[in-house]
Coordinates of C-alpha atoms in Angstrom, one line a residue:
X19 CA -89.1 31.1 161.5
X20 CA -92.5 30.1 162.5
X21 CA -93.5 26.6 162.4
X22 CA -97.1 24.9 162.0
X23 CA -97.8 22.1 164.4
X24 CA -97.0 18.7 162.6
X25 CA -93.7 20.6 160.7
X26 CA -91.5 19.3 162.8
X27 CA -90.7 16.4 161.0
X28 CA -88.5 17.9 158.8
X29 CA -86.4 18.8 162.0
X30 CA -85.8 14.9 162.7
X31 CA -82.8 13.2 161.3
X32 CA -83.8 11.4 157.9
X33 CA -80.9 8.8 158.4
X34 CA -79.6 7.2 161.1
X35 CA -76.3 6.0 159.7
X36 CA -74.9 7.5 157.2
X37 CA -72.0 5.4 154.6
X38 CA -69.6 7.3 152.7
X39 CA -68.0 5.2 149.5
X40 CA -64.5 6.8 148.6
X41 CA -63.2 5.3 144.8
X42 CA -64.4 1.9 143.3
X43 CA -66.8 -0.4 145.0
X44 CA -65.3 -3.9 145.7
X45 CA -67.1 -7.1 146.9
X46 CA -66.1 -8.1 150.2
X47 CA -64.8 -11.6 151.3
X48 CA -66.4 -13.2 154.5
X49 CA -64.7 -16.1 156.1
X50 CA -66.8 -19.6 156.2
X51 CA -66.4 -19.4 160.3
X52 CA -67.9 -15.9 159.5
X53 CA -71.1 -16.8 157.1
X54 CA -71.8 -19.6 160.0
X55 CA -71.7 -17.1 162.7
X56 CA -74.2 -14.5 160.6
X57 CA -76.1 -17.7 159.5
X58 CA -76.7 -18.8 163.3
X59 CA -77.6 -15.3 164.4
X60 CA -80.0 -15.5 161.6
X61 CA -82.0 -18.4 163.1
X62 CA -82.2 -16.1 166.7
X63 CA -83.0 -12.8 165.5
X64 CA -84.8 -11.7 161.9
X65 CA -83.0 -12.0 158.6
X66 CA -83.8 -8.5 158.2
X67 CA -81.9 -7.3 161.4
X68 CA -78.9 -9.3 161.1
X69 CA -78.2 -8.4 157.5
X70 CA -79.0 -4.8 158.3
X71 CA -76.1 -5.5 161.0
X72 CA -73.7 -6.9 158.6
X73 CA -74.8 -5.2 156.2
X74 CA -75.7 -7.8 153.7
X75 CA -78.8 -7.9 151.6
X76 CA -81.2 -10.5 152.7
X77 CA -81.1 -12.2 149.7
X78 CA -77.4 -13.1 150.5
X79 CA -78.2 -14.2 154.0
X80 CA -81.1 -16.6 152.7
X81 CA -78.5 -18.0 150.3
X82 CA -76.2 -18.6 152.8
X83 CA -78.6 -20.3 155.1
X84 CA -79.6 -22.5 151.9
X85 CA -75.9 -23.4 151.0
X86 CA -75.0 -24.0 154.6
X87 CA -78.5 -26.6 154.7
X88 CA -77.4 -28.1 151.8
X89 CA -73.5 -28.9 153.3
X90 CA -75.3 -30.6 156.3
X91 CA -77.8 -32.6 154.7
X92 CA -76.3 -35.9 152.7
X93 CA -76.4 -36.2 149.2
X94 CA -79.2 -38.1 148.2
X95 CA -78.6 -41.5 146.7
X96 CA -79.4 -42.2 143.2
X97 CA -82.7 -44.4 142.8
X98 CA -82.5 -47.0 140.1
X99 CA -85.5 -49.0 138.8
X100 CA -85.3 -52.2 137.4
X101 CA -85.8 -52.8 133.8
X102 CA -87.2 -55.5 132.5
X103 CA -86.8 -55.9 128.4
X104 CA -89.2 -58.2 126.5
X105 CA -89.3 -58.7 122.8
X106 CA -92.4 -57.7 122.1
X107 CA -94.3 -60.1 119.7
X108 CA -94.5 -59.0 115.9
X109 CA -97.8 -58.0 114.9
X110 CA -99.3 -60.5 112.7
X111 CA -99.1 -59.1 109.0
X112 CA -102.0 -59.4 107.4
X113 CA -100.6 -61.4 104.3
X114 CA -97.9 -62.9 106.3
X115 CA -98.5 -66.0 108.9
X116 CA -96.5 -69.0 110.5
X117 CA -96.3 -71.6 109.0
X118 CA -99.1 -74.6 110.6
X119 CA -96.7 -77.5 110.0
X120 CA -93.8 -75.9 112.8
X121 CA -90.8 -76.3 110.7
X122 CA -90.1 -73.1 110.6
X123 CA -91.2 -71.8 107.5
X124 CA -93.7 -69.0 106.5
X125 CA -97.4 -69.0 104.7
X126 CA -98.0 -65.9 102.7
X127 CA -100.7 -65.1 101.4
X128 CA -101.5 -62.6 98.4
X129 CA -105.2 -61.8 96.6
X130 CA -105.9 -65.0 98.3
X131 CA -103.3 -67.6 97.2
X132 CA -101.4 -69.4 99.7
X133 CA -97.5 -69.7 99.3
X134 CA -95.9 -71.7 102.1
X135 CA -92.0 -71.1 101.7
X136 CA -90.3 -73.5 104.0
X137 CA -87.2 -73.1 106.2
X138 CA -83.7 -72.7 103.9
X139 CA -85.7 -71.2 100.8
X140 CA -83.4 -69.3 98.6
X141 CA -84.7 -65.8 98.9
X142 CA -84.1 -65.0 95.1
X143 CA -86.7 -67.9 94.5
X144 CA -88.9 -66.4 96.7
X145 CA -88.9 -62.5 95.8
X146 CA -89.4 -64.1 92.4
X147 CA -92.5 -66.0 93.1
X148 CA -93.9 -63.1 95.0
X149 CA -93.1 -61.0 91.8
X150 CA -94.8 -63.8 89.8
X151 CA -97.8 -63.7 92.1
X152 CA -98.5 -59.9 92.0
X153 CA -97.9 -59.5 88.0
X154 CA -100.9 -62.4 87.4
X155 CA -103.2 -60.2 89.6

């Protein structure tokens, strides 16, 4: 057979190593002295050529290096804020204010007439004077 400079490529091995699966696939089980070992050799040498070693994908090396940070590093503590609660003040009602003389009653004020109810006023007498009030206007 006569071959053309730059043929022999196809002469060269196209693998290096070669794996042969016999029956179902199963995951394998690593020991944590094991992961640590592969972790640390990580560190040294590329992820790329110590999961090609063991042969891991490098996405399961990088998770092992996270979980292995994570195991060395403390929890962090919670952080709590202090809360402070204030009642906030009512907003003042247009036709409702306090009462000027301080005893505790209330001024209402409807279409302009001025109804002071005082502390301890039956609230019957008062819903029917406001009912009073509103009917007249």
């Amino acid at each position: 057979m006569l071959m053309m400079p730059g043929d022999g490529v196809l002469t060269e091995p196209l693998a290096r190593r070669v794996e042969i699966f016999t029956g179902a696939g199963r995951r394998r089980k690593w020991s944590a002295e094991a992961k640590a070992q592969i972790v640390a050799e990580s560190y040294a040498q590329s992820v790329g050529d110590v999961a090609d070693r063991y042969g891991l994908a490098k996405t399961q090396l990088f998770t092992w290096r996270r979980d292995a940070r994570m195991k060395t590093l403390p929890a962090p503590e919670p952080k709590f804020v202090p809360v402070v609660v204030e009642r906030a003040p009512a907003p003042p009602h247009p036709k409702r204010r306090r009462s000027r003389r301080g005893d505790g009653g209330i001024e209402l004020e409807i279409d302009g007439v001025v109804v002071r109810v005082g502390r301890g006023a039956e609230a019957k007498t008062v819903a029917a004077v406001i009912r009073a009030l509103k009917a007249e206007r």
